[in-house]
Tab-separated table of N, CA and C in Angstrom:
chain	number	residue	atom	x	y	z
A	131	ASN	N	0.843	-1.188	0.000
A	131	ASN	CA	0.000	0.000	0.000
A	131	ASN	C	0.878	1.237	0.000
A	132	VAL	N	0.373	2.290	-0.592
A	132	VAL	CA	1.096	3.544	-0.677
A	132	VAL	C	0.269	4.595	0.042
A	133	LEU	N	0.943	5.457	0.805
A	133	LEU	CA	0.268	6.495	1.564
A	133	LEU	C	0.448	7.827	0.851
A	134	PHE	N	-0.675	8.515	0.571
A	134	PHE	CA	-0.643	9.818	-0.070
A	134	PHE	C	-1.338	10.828	0.834
A	135	THR	N	-0.896	12.066	0.776
A	135	THR	CA	-1.643	13.160	1.376
A	135	THR	C	-1.773	14.211	0.300
A	136	ALA	N	-2.932	14.814	0.229
A	136	ALA	CA	-3.163	15.826	-0.803
A	136	ALA	C	-3.640	17.089	-0.124
A	137	CYS	N	-4.699	17.667	-0.613
A	137	CYS	CA	-5.231	18.914	-0.060
A	137	CYS	C	-6.035	18.672	1.199
A	138	SER	N	-5.765	17.623	1.874
A	138	SER	CA	-6.526	17.254	3.048
A	138	SER	C	-5.546	16.883	4.146
A	139	ASP	N	-6.023	16.958	5.361
A	139	ASP	CA	-5.193	16.539	6.482
A	139	ASP	C	-5.181	15.023	6.616
A	140	GLN	N	-6.140	14.367	5.956
A	140	GLN	CA	-6.285	12.928	6.083
A	140	GLN	C	-5.466	12.206	5.017
A	141	PRO	N	-4.668	11.241	5.417
A	141	PRO	CA	-3.918	10.461	4.422
A	141	PRO	C	-4.861	9.544	3.646
A	142	VAL	N	-4.526	9.285	2.402
A	142	VAL	CA	-5.290	8.379	1.549
A	142	VAL	C	-4.409	7.176	1.280
A	143	VAL	N	-4.920	5.995	1.543
A	143	VAL	CA	-4.166	4.781	1.307
A	143	VAL	C	-4.640	4.170	0.006
A	144	VAL	N	-3.722	3.989	-0.916
A	144	VAL	CA	-4.035	3.384	-2.203
A	144	VAL	C	-3.278	2.073	-2.280
A	145	PRO	N	-3.951	0.992	-2.527
A	145	PRO	CA	-3.260	-0.296	-2.620
A	145	PRO	C	-2.272	-0.293	-3.778
A	146	THR	N	-1.167	-0.980	-3.587
A	146	THR	CA	-0.185	-1.059	-4.667
A	146	THR	C	-0.664	-1.963	-5.778
A	147	ASN	N	-1.495	-2.929	-5.465
A	147	ASN	CA	-2.066	-3.808	-6.491
A	147	ASN	C	-3.370	-3.171	-6.963
A	148	THR	N	-3.258	-2.137	-7.793
A	148	THR	CA	-4.446	-1.372	-8.189
A	148	THR	C	-5.387	-2.140	-9.096
A	149	SER	N	-4.900	-3.101	-9.850
A	149	SER	CA	-5.818	-3.818	-10.738
A	149	SER	C	-6.835	-4.620	-9.946
A	150	SER	N	-6.438	-5.300	-8.892
A	150	SER	CA	-7.415	-6.046	-8.095
A	150	SER	C	-8.297	-5.091	-7.300
A	151	PHE	N	-7.709	-3.976	-6.850
A	151	PHE	CA	-8.491	-2.963	-6.144
A	151	PHE	C	-9.585	-2.412	-7.054
A	152	LEU	N	-9.226	-2.061	-8.294
A	152	LEU	CA	-10.202	-1.540	-9.250
A	152	LEU	C	-11.251	-2.582	-9.598
A	153	THR	N	-10.838	-3.820	-9.792
A	153	THR	CA	-11.776	-4.891	-10.117
A	153	THR	C	-12.793	-5.066	-9.003
A	154	GLU	N	-12.318	-5.095	-7.766
A	154	GLU	CA	-13.232	-5.261	-6.629
A	154	GLU	C	-14.150	-4.051	-6.482
A	155	THR	N	-13.593	-2.842	-6.671
A	155	THR	CA	-14.399	-1.630	-6.554
A	155	THR	C	-15.467	-1.582	-7.640
A	156	LEU	N	-15.092	-1.916	-8.879
A	156	LEU	CA	-16.069	-1.927	-9.968
A	156	LEU	C	-17.124	-2.996	-9.754
A	157	ALA	N	-16.733	-4.142	-9.249
A	157	ALA	CA	-17.697	-5.213	-8.995
A	157	ALA	C	-18.724	-4.766	-7.967
A	158	LEU	N	-18.268	-4.027	-6.953
A	158	LEU	CA	-19.205	-3.551	-5.941
A	158	LEU	C	-20.128	-2.471	-6.489
A	159	SER	N	-19.600	-1.585	-7.318
A	159	SER	CA	-20.408	-0.470	-7.807
A	159	SER	C	-21.327	-0.855	-8.957
A	160	THR	N	-21.071	-1.963	-9.639
A	160	THR	CA	-21.911	-2.371	-10.766
A	160	THR	C	-22.657	-3.659	-10.484
A	161	SER	N	-23.026	-3.862	-9.242
A	161	SER	CA	-23.712	-5.103	-8.905
A	161	SER	C	-25.204	-5.017	-9.177
A	162	THR	N	-25.571	-4.371	-10.281
A	162	THR	CA	-26.956	-4.309	-10.716
A	162	THR	C	-27.358	-5.688	-11.211
A	163	PRO	N	-28.506	-6.184	-10.775
A	163	PRO	CA	-28.904	-7.522	-11.213
A	163	PRO	C	-29.183	-7.572	-12.715
A	164	ASP	N	-28.874	-8.688	-13.323
A	164	ASP	CA	-29.168	-8.903	-14.738
A	164	ASP	C	-30.658	-9.224	-14.851
A	165	LEU	N	-31.427	-8.285	-15.407
A	165	LEU	CA	-32.876	-8.458	-15.495
A	165	LEU	C	-33.281	-9.550	-16.478
A	166	CYS	N	-32.330	-10.006	-17.297
A	166	CYS	CA	-32.611	-11.085	-18.240
A	166	CYS	C	-32.195	-12.452	-17.685
A	167	ALA	N	-31.561	-12.467	-16.520
A	167	ALA	CA	-31.160	-13.740	-15.919
A	167	ALA	C	-32.416	-14.521	-15.529
A	168	ARG	N	-32.329	-15.815	-15.616
A	168	ARG	CA	-33.471	-16.698	-15.360
A	168	ARG	C	-34.198	-16.336	-14.060
A	169	GLU	N	-33.429	-16.034	-13.000
A	169	GLU	CA	-34.050	-15.758	-11.695
A	169	GLU	C	-34.753	-14.388	-11.647
A	170	ASN	N	-34.458	-13.491	-12.583
A	170	ASN	CA	-35.067	-12.156	-12.603
A	170	ASN	C	-36.056	-11.958	-13.747
A	171	LEU	N	-36.069	-12.890	-14.673
A	171	LEU	CA	-36.844	-12.709	-15.901
A	171	LEU	C	-38.342	-12.593	-15.646
A	172	GLU	N	-38.858	-13.411	-14.772
A	172	GLU	CA	-40.299	-13.385	-14.511
A	172	GLU	C	-40.738	-12.013	-13.983
A	173	ALA	N	-39.956	-11.432	-13.081
A	173	ALA	CA	-40.282	-10.104	-12.547
A	173	ALA	C	-40.178	-9.040	-13.639
A	174	SER	N	-39.192	-9.176	-14.524
A	174	SER	CA	-39.043	-8.224	-15.632
A	174	SER	C	-40.246	-8.286	-16.566
A	175	ILE	N	-40.684	-9.488	-16.869
A	175	ILE	CA	-41.848	-9.675	-17.747
A	175	ILE	C	-43.100	-9.116	-17.072
A	176	LYS	N	-43.225	-9.335	-15.770
A	176	LYS	CA	-44.409	-8.881	-15.033
A	176	LYS	C	-44.582	-7.372	-15.156
A	177	GLU	N	-43.485	-6.619	-15.104
A	177	GLU	CA	-43.579	-5.160	-15.226
A	177	GLU	C	-44.170	-4.756	-16.578
A	178	VAL	N	-43.736	-5.430	-17.639
A	178	VAL	CA	-44.268	-5.147	-18.977
A	178	VAL	C	-45.724	-5.604	-19.043
A	179	ASN	N	-45.992	-6.781	-18.524
A	179	ASN	CA	-47.323	-7.364	-18.637
A	179	ASN	C	-48.366	-6.613	-17.814
A	180	ASN	N	-47.955	-5.946	-16.744
A	180	ASN	CA	-48.927	-5.165	-15.969
A	180	ASN	C	-49.585	-4.092	-16.830
A	181	LEU	N	-48.795	-3.444	-17.685
A	181	LEU	CA	-49.370	-2.430	-18.578
A	181	LEU	C	-50.255	-3.076	-19.645
A	182	MET	N	-49.854	-4.247	-20.127
A	182	MET	CA	-50.669	-4.933	-21.133
A	182	MET	C	-52.009	-5.341	-20.529
A	183	ARG	N	-51.993	-5.819	-19.312
A	183	ARG	CA	-53.250	-6.212	-18.658
A	183	ARG	C	-54.166	-5.000	-18.465
A	184	GLU	N	-53.584	-3.875	-18.052
A	184	GLU	CA	-54.370	-2.653	-17.881
A	184	GLU	C	-54.968	-2.210	-19.216
A	185	PHE	N	-54.155	-2.291	-20.263
A	185	PHE	CA	-54.631	-1.928	-21.602
A	185	PHE	C	-55.751	-2.865	-22.042
A	186	ASP	N	-55.551	-4.163	-21.856
A	186	ASP	CA	-56.569	-5.143	-22.255
A	186	ASP	C	-57.889	-4.902	-21.524
A	187	ASP	N	-57.812	-4.607	-20.227
A	187	ASP	CA	-59.032	-4.323	-19.459
A	187	ASP	C	-59.750	-3.095	-20.010
A	188	THR	N	-58.983	-2.047	-20.311
A	188	THR	CA	-59.566	-0.810	-20.825
A	188	THR	C	-60.181	-1.020	-22.207
A	189	SER	N	-59.483	-1.752	-23.068
A	189	SER	CA	-60.015	-1.984	-24.415
A	189	SER	C	-61.241	-2.901	-24.375
A	190	GLN	N	-61.261	-3.841	-23.451
A	190	GLN	CA	-62.432	-4.719	-23.311
A	190	GLN	C	-63.650	-3.902	-22.890
A	191	LEU	N	-63.452	-3.008	-21.952
A	191	LEU	CA	-64.563	-2.138	-21.541
A	191	LEU	C	-65.025	-1.261	-22.696
A	192	ALA	N	-64.075	-0.712	-23.450
A	192	ALA	CA	-64.404	0.168	-24.574
A	192	ALA	C	-65.207	-0.566	-25.640
A	193	SER	N	-64.932	-1.848	-25.805
A	193	SER	CA	-65.635	-2.600	-26.845
A	193	SER	C	-67.116	-2.786	-26.529
A	194	ASN	N	-67.515	-2.499	-25.302
A	194	ASN	CA	-68.918	-2.618	-24.905
A	194	ASN	C	-69.625	-1.269	-24.785
A	195	LEU	N	-68.968	-0.215	-25.260
A	195	LEU	CA	-69.545	1.127	-25.173
A	195	LEU	C	-70.143	1.554	-26.508
A	196	SER	N	-71.003	2.549	-26.437
A	196	SER	CA	-71.545	3.121	-27.672
A	196	SER	C	-70.463	3.972	-28.328
A	197	ARG	N	-70.640	4.262	-29.598
A	197	ARG	CA	-69.683	5.053	-30.368
A	197	ARG	C	-69.377	6.391	-29.670
A	198	GLU	N	-70.368	7.000	-29.075
A	198	GLU	CA	-70.193	8.303	-28.425
A	198	GLU	C	-69.373	8.202	-27.141
A	199	GLN	N	-69.367	7.037	-26.498
A	199	GLN	CA	-68.664	6.868	-25.233
A	199	GLN	C	-67.204	6.415	-25.400
A	200	VAL	N	-66.845	5.950	-26.568
A	200	VAL	CA	-65.521	5.366	-26.805
A	200	VAL	C	-64.361	6.358	-26.706
A	201	PRO	N	-64.504	7.619	-27.117
A	201	PRO	CA	-63.348	8.523	-27.077
A	201	PRO	C	-62.640	8.626	-25.718
A	202	ASP	N	-63.393	8.603	-24.622
A	202	ASP	CA	-62.753	8.649	-23.304
A	202	ASP	C	-61.885	7.412	-23.072
A	203	SER	N	-62.367	6.265	-23.520
A	203	SER	CA	-61.586	5.034	-23.392
A	203	SER	C	-60.341	5.071	-24.276
A	204	ILE	N	-60.476	5.671	-25.443
A	204	ILE	CA	-59.317	5.801	-26.336
A	204	ILE	C	-58.239	6.637	-25.658
A	205	SER	N	-58.640	7.718	-25.017
A	205	SER	CA	-57.666	8.553	-24.298
A	205	SER	C	-56.954	7.752	-23.214
A	206	GLU	N	-57.687	6.932	-22.513
A	206	GLU	CA	-57.091	6.092	-21.465
A	206	GLU	C	-56.137	5.058	-22.081
A	207	MET	N	-56.525	4.461	-23.196
A	207	MET	CA	-55.645	3.503	-23.869
A	207	MET	C	-54.372	4.186	-24.358
A	208	GLN	N	-54.503	5.408	-24.849
A	208	GLN	CA	-53.321	6.151	-25.305
A	208	GLN	C	-52.384	6.456	-24.133
A	209	ARG	N	-52.939	6.763	-22.971
A	209	ARG	CA	-52.128	7.007	-21.783
A	209	ARG	C	-51.326	5.758	-21.416
A	210	ILE	N	-51.996	4.624	-21.456
A	210	ILE	CA	-51.330	3.356	-21.117
A	210	ILE	C	-50.258	3.050	-22.156
A	211	ARG	N	-50.569	3.264	-23.433
A	211	ARG	CA	-49.575	3.022	-24.489
A	211	ARG	C	-48.349	3.905	-24.304
A	212	ARG	N	-48.553	5.176	-23.970
A	212	ARG	CA	-47.402	6.062	-23.732
A	212	ARG	C	-46.560	5.565	-22.560
A	213	ALA	N	-47.209	5.079	-21.520
A	213	ALA	CA	-46.462	4.517	-20.380
A	213	ALA	C	-45.654	3.301	-20.831
A	214	ALA	N	-46.244	2.479	-21.685
A	214	ALA	CA	-45.527	1.298	-22.209
A	214	ALA	C	-44.364	1.737	-23.095
A	215	GLU	N	-44.568	2.747	-23.923
A	215	GLU	CA	-43.491	3.240	-24.780
A	215	GLU	C	-42.332	3.794	-23.953
A	216	ASP	N	-42.655	4.452	-22.852
A	216	ASP	CA	-41.640	5.069	-22.006
A	216	ASP	C	-40.939	4.073	-21.083
A	217	GLN	N	-41.539	2.912	-20.903
A	217	GLN	CA	-40.978	1.915	-19.992
A	217	GLN	C	-39.650	1.379	-20.525
A	218	GLN	N	-38.638	1.422	-19.683
A	218	GLN	CA	-37.336	0.870	-20.034
A	218	GLN	C	-37.378	-0.639	-19.806
A	219	VAL	N	-36.918	-1.389	-20.802
A	219	VAL	CA	-36.892	-2.849	-20.666
A	219	VAL	C	-35.484	-3.351	-20.946
A	220	PRO	N	-35.142	-4.490	-20.348
A	220	PRO	CA	-33.837	-5.078	-20.647
A	220	PRO	C	-33.819	-5.612	-22.079
A	221	PRO	N	-32.640	-5.836	-22.637
A	221	PRO	CA	-32.525	-6.275	-24.040
A	221	PRO	C	-33.353	-7.517	-24.380
A	222	CYS	N	-33.497	-8.431	-23.444
A	222	CYS	CA	-34.240	-9.662	-23.732
A	222	CYS	C	-35.737	-9.419	-23.924
A	223	LEU	N	-36.242	-8.247	-23.534
A	223	LEU	CA	-37.677	-7.957	-23.649
A	223	LEU	C	-38.015	-6.964	-24.757
A	224	VAL	N	-37.048	-6.623	-25.590
A	224	VAL	CA	-37.289	-5.658	-26.666
A	224	VAL	C	-38.347	-6.175	-27.641
A	225	THR	N	-38.273	-7.436	-28.016
A	225	THR	CA	-39.264	-8.011	-28.936
A	225	THR	C	-40.646	-8.046	-28.289
A	226	LEU	N	-40.705	-8.403	-27.022
A	226	LEU	CA	-41.980	-8.424	-26.307
A	226	LEU	C	-42.605	-7.038	-26.311
A	227	LYS	N	-41.809	-6.026	-26.022
A	227	LYS	CA	-42.303	-4.648	-26.009
A	227	LYS	C	-42.765	-4.233	-27.409
A	228	LYS	N	-42.032	-4.647	-28.441
A	228	LYS	CA	-42.418	-4.326	-29.818
A	228	LYS	C	-43.807	-4.894	-30.128
A	229	TYR	N	-44.046	-6.154	-29.749
A	229	TYR	CA	-45.363	-6.764	-29.971
A	229	TYR	C	-46.436	-6.039	-29.161
A	230	GLN	N	-46.108	-5.658	-27.937
A	230	GLN	CA	-47.051	-4.962	-27.074
A	230	GLN	C	-47.481	-3.631	-27.694
A	231	ILE	N	-46.516	-2.828	-28.116
A	231	ILE	CA	-46.820	-1.513	-28.683
A	231	ILE	C	-47.586	-1.653	-29.999
A	232	SER	N	-47.206	-2.617	-30.823
A	232	SER	CA	-47.927	-2.850	-32.084
A	232	SER	C	-49.388	-3.186	-31.821
A	233	HIS	N	-49.610	-4.066	-30.857
A	233	HIS	CA	-50.980	-4.444	-30.496
A	233	HIS	C	-51.764	-3.226	-30.019
A	234	MET	N	-51.158	-2.461	-29.128
A	234	MET	CA	-51.837	-1.281	-28.585
A	234	MET	C	-52.169	-0.282	-29.696
A	235	ASN	N	-51.234	-0.048	-30.590
A	235	ASN	CA	-51.478	0.875	-31.701
A	235	ASN	C	-52.625	0.395	-32.583
A	236	THR	N	-52.653	-0.895	-32.871
A	236	THR	CA	-53.711	-1.436	-33.722
A	236	THR	C	-55.078	-1.309	-33.058
A	237	VAL	N	-55.151	-1.615	-31.773
A	237	VAL	CA	-56.429	-1.495	-31.064
A	237	VAL	C	-56.889	-0.040	-31.052
A	238	ILE	N	-55.983	0.863	-30.731
A	238	ILE	CA	-56.342	2.289	-30.693
A	238	ILE	C	-56.796	2.761	-32.076
A	239	ASN	N	-56.058	2.402	-33.107
A	239	ASN	CA	-56.439	2.814	-34.464
A	239	ASN	C	-57.778	2.223	-34.886
A	240	THR	N	-58.044	0.992	-34.472
A	240	THR	CA	-59.329	0.361	-34.794
A	240	THR	C	-60.462	1.059	-34.056
A	241	MET	N	-60.222	1.423	-32.813
A	241	MET	CA	-61.245	2.160	-32.048
A	241	MET	C	-61.496	3.542	-32.658
A	242	LEU	N	-60.427	4.199	-33.097
A	242	LEU	CA	-60.587	5.494	-33.764
A	242	LEU	C	-61.386	5.339	-35.057
A	243	ALA	N	-61.124	4.258	-35.781
A	243	ALA	CA	-61.887	3.992	-37.012
A	243	ALA	C	-63.360	3.754	-36.687
A	244	PHE	N	-63.617	3.041	-35.591
A	244	PHE	CA	-64.998	2.792	-35.154
A	244	PHE	C	-65.711	4.112	-34.865
A	245	VAL	N	-65.042	4.989	-34.109
A	245	VAL	CA	-65.632	6.293	-33.781
A	245	VAL	C	-65.864	7.107	-35.055
A	246	GLY	N	-64.974	6.956	-36.018
A	246	GLY	CA	-65.103	7.682	-37.282
A	246	GLY	C	-66.116	7.083	-38.240
A	247	GLY	N	-66.728	5.982	-37.870
A	247	GLY	CA	-67.763	5.389	-38.706
A	247	GLY	C	-67.255	4.437	-39.772
A	248	ALA	N	-66.116	3.814	-39.564
A	248	ALA	CA	-65.557	2.874	-40.546
A	248	ALA	C	-66.503	1.699	-40.777
A	249	ASP	N	-66.358	1.098	-41.949
A	249	ASP	CA	-67.214	-0.044	-42.297
A	249	ASP	C	-66.777	-1.297	-41.523
A	250	ALA	N	-67.652	-2.285	-41.527
A	250	ALA	CA	-67.427	-3.518	-40.762
A	250	ALA	C	-66.163	-4.255	-41.211
A	251	ASN	N	-65.870	-4.272	-42.512
A	251	ASN	CA	-64.664	-4.964	-42.991
A	251	ASN	C	-63.395	-4.353	-42.409
A	252	THR	N	-63.338	-3.030	-42.352
A	252	THR	CA	-62.178	-2.336	-41.791
A	252	THR	C	-62.037	-2.674	-40.313
A	253	LEU	N	-63.142	-2.641	-39.601
A	253	LEU	CA	-63.108	-2.935	-38.166
A	253	LEU	C	-62.727	-4.387	-37.913
A	254	ASN	N	-63.311	-5.306	-38.676
A	254	ASN	CA	-62.974	-6.727	-38.501
A	254	ASN	C	-61.515	-7.001	-38.823
A	255	SER	N	-61.000	-6.339	-39.833
A	255	SER	CA	-59.593	-6.498	-40.199
A	255	SER	C	-58.688	-5.998	-39.063
A	256	GLY	N	-59.036	-4.854	-38.490
A	256	GLY	CA	-58.267	-4.310	-37.371
A	256	GLY	C	-58.306	-5.216	-36.161
A	257	LEU	N	-59.466	-5.763	-35.866
A	257	LEU	CA	-59.602	-6.669	-34.732
A	257	LEU	C	-58.797	-7.953	-34.940
A	258	ALA	N	-58.825	-8.484	-36.157
A	258	ALA	CA	-58.058	-9.699	-36.465
A	258	ALA	C	-56.558	-9.441	-36.318
A	259	GLN	N	-56.128	-8.300	-36.811
A	259	GLN	CA	-54.708	-7.946	-36.696
A	259	GLN	C	-54.315	-7.774	-35.221
A	260	ALA	N	-55.158	-7.137	-34.432
A	260	ALA	CA	-54.881	-6.948	-33.003
A	260	ALA	C	-54.794	-8.288	-32.279
A	261	ARG	N	-55.685	-9.223	-32.621
A	261	ARG	CA	-55.641	-10.562	-32.008
A	261	ARG	C	-54.334	-11.268	-32.351
A	262	GLN	N	-53.932	-11.164	-33.611
A	262	GLN	CA	-52.682	-11.800	-34.047
A	262	GLN	C	-51.487	-11.200	-33.298
A	263	GLN	N	-51.458	-9.895	-33.146
A	263	GLN	CA	-50.366	-9.256	-32.419
A	263	GLN	C	-50.372	-9.649	-30.946
A	264	HIS	N	-51.549	-9.771	-30.367
A	264	HIS	CA	-51.640	-10.203	-28.965
A	264	HIS	C	-51.137	-11.638	-28.828
A	265	ASP	N	-51.457	-12.475	-29.803
A	265	ASP	CA	-50.964	-13.859	-29.787
A	265	ASP	C	-49.435	-13.893	-29.870
A	266	LEU	N	-48.852	-13.050	-30.719
A	266	LEU	CA	-47.387	-12.969	-30.819
A	266	LEU	C	-46.786	-12.535	-29.493
A	267	TYR	N	-47.428	-11.595	-28.836
A	267	TYR	CA	-46.999	-11.115	-27.522
A	267	TYR	C	-47.015	-12.271	-26.512
A	268	THR	N	-48.113	-13.005	-26.480
A	268	THR	CA	-48.245	-14.130	-25.544
A	268	THR	C	-47.222	-15.214	-25.839
A	269	LEU	N	-47.024	-15.532	-27.113
A	269	LEU	CA	-46.035	-16.546	-27.492
A	269	LEU	C	-44.620	-16.112	-27.110
A	270	GLU	N	-44.340	-14.829	-27.206
A	270	GLU	CA	-43.021	-14.323	-26.813
A	270	GLU	C	-42.802	-14.507	-25.311
A	271	ILE	N	-43.824	-14.268	-24.513
A	271	ILE	CA	-43.703	-14.497	-23.071
A	271	ILE	C	-43.405	-15.965	-22.810
A	272	LEU	N	-44.143	-16.848	-23.476
A	272	LEU	CA	-43.916	-18.286	-23.294
A	272	LEU	C	-42.493	-18.666	-23.676
A	273	LYS	N	-42.022	-18.130	-24.800
A	273	LYS	CA	-40.662	-18.413	-25.255
A	273	LYS	C	-39.643	-17.931	-24.229
A	274	LEU	N	-39.825	-16.713	-23.728
A	274	LEU	CA	-38.905	-16.159	-22.736
A	274	LEU	C	-38.852	-17.006	-21.467
A	275	LEU	N	-39.993	-17.551	-21.087
A	275	LEU	CA	-40.062	-18.362	-19.872
A	275	LEU	C	-39.656	-19.817	-20.107
A	276	GLY	N	-39.346	-20.155	-21.361
A	276	GLY	CA	-38.859	-21.492	-21.664
A	276	GLY	C	-39.932	-22.516	-21.966
A	277	PHE	N	-41.139	-22.068	-22.240
A	277	PHE	CA	-42.221	-22.991	-22.586
A	277	PHE	C	-42.334	-23.110	-24.098
A	278	THR	N	-42.792	-24.256	-24.547
A	278	THR	CA	-43.079	-24.408	-25.971
A	278	THR	C	-44.596	-24.457	-26.132
A	279	PRO	N	-45.129	-23.721	-27.082
A	279	PRO	CA	-46.582	-23.689	-27.258
A	279	PRO	C	-47.190	-25.074	-27.459
A	280	ALA	N	-46.517	-25.958	-28.175
A	280	ALA	CA	-47.065	-27.300	-28.414
A	280	ALA	C	-47.254	-28.041	-27.098
A	281	ALA	N	-46.313	-27.900	-26.184
A	281	ALA	CA	-46.416	-28.576	-24.897
A	281	ALA	C	-47.583	-28.021	-24.091
A	282	ILE	N	-47.821	-26.739	-24.174
A	282	ILE	CA	-48.917	-26.125	-23.445
A	282	ILE	C	-50.259	-26.536	-24.031
A	283	ILE	N	-50.360	-26.537	-25.357
A	283	ILE	CA	-51.599	-26.942	-26.025
A	283	ILE	C	-51.906	-28.391	-25.702
A	284	THR	N	-50.895	-29.248	-25.758
A	284	THR	CA	-51.092	-30.662	-25.471
A	284	THR	C	-51.529	-30.879	-24.036
A	285	SER	N	-50.884	-30.194	-23.099
A	285	SER	CA	-51.203	-30.425	-21.705
A	285	SER	C	-52.571	-29.879	-21.319
A	286	THR	N	-53.031	-28.805	-21.975
A	286	THR	CA	-54.346	-28.257	-21.641
A	286	THR	C	-55.463	-28.962	-22.398
A	287	ALA	N	-55.127	-29.648	-23.477
A	287	ALA	CA	-56.158	-30.315	-24.259
A	287	ALA	C	-56.555	-31.660	-23.647
A	288	THR	N	-55.721	-32.182	-22.776
A	288	THR	CA	-56.023	-33.468	-22.169
A	288	THR	C	-57.123	-33.303	-21.127
A	289	PRO	N	-58.187	-34.139	-21.208
A	289	PRO	CA	-59.292	-33.985	-20.234
A	289	PRO	C	-58.898	-34.416	-18.848
């Protein structure tokens, strides 16, 4: 160890083996958990999925409203989508977030088309696309958690 004094009355002790000192110091200061690690992944997914569940609840309620009542629900869905867009996710959840935002955008655009008086084909097409995007979102969660869709379908289909 080397003893230094600078603009202070207190001596500063710096280890002579600075590489191990720096390694240990950096290890202590960067001990942020890996949010993509198996033991943290479920909690990371839950944060993303909480917004999706809130969005799904809001859109389900909106689908049972009259055309005149839907705009307030659209505003609420847009608020949730903005929160999802602003949410920071670890690299392993980028695809999940992409599917989530795509789904939310499609639902909002379909609801806006409904309020604007779009024809049934346009609305049905938007709903089908939103369902497909939601399915991609769900499949991504299963993939992240290590499940295979075939195994889940088989196990739930058995009486």
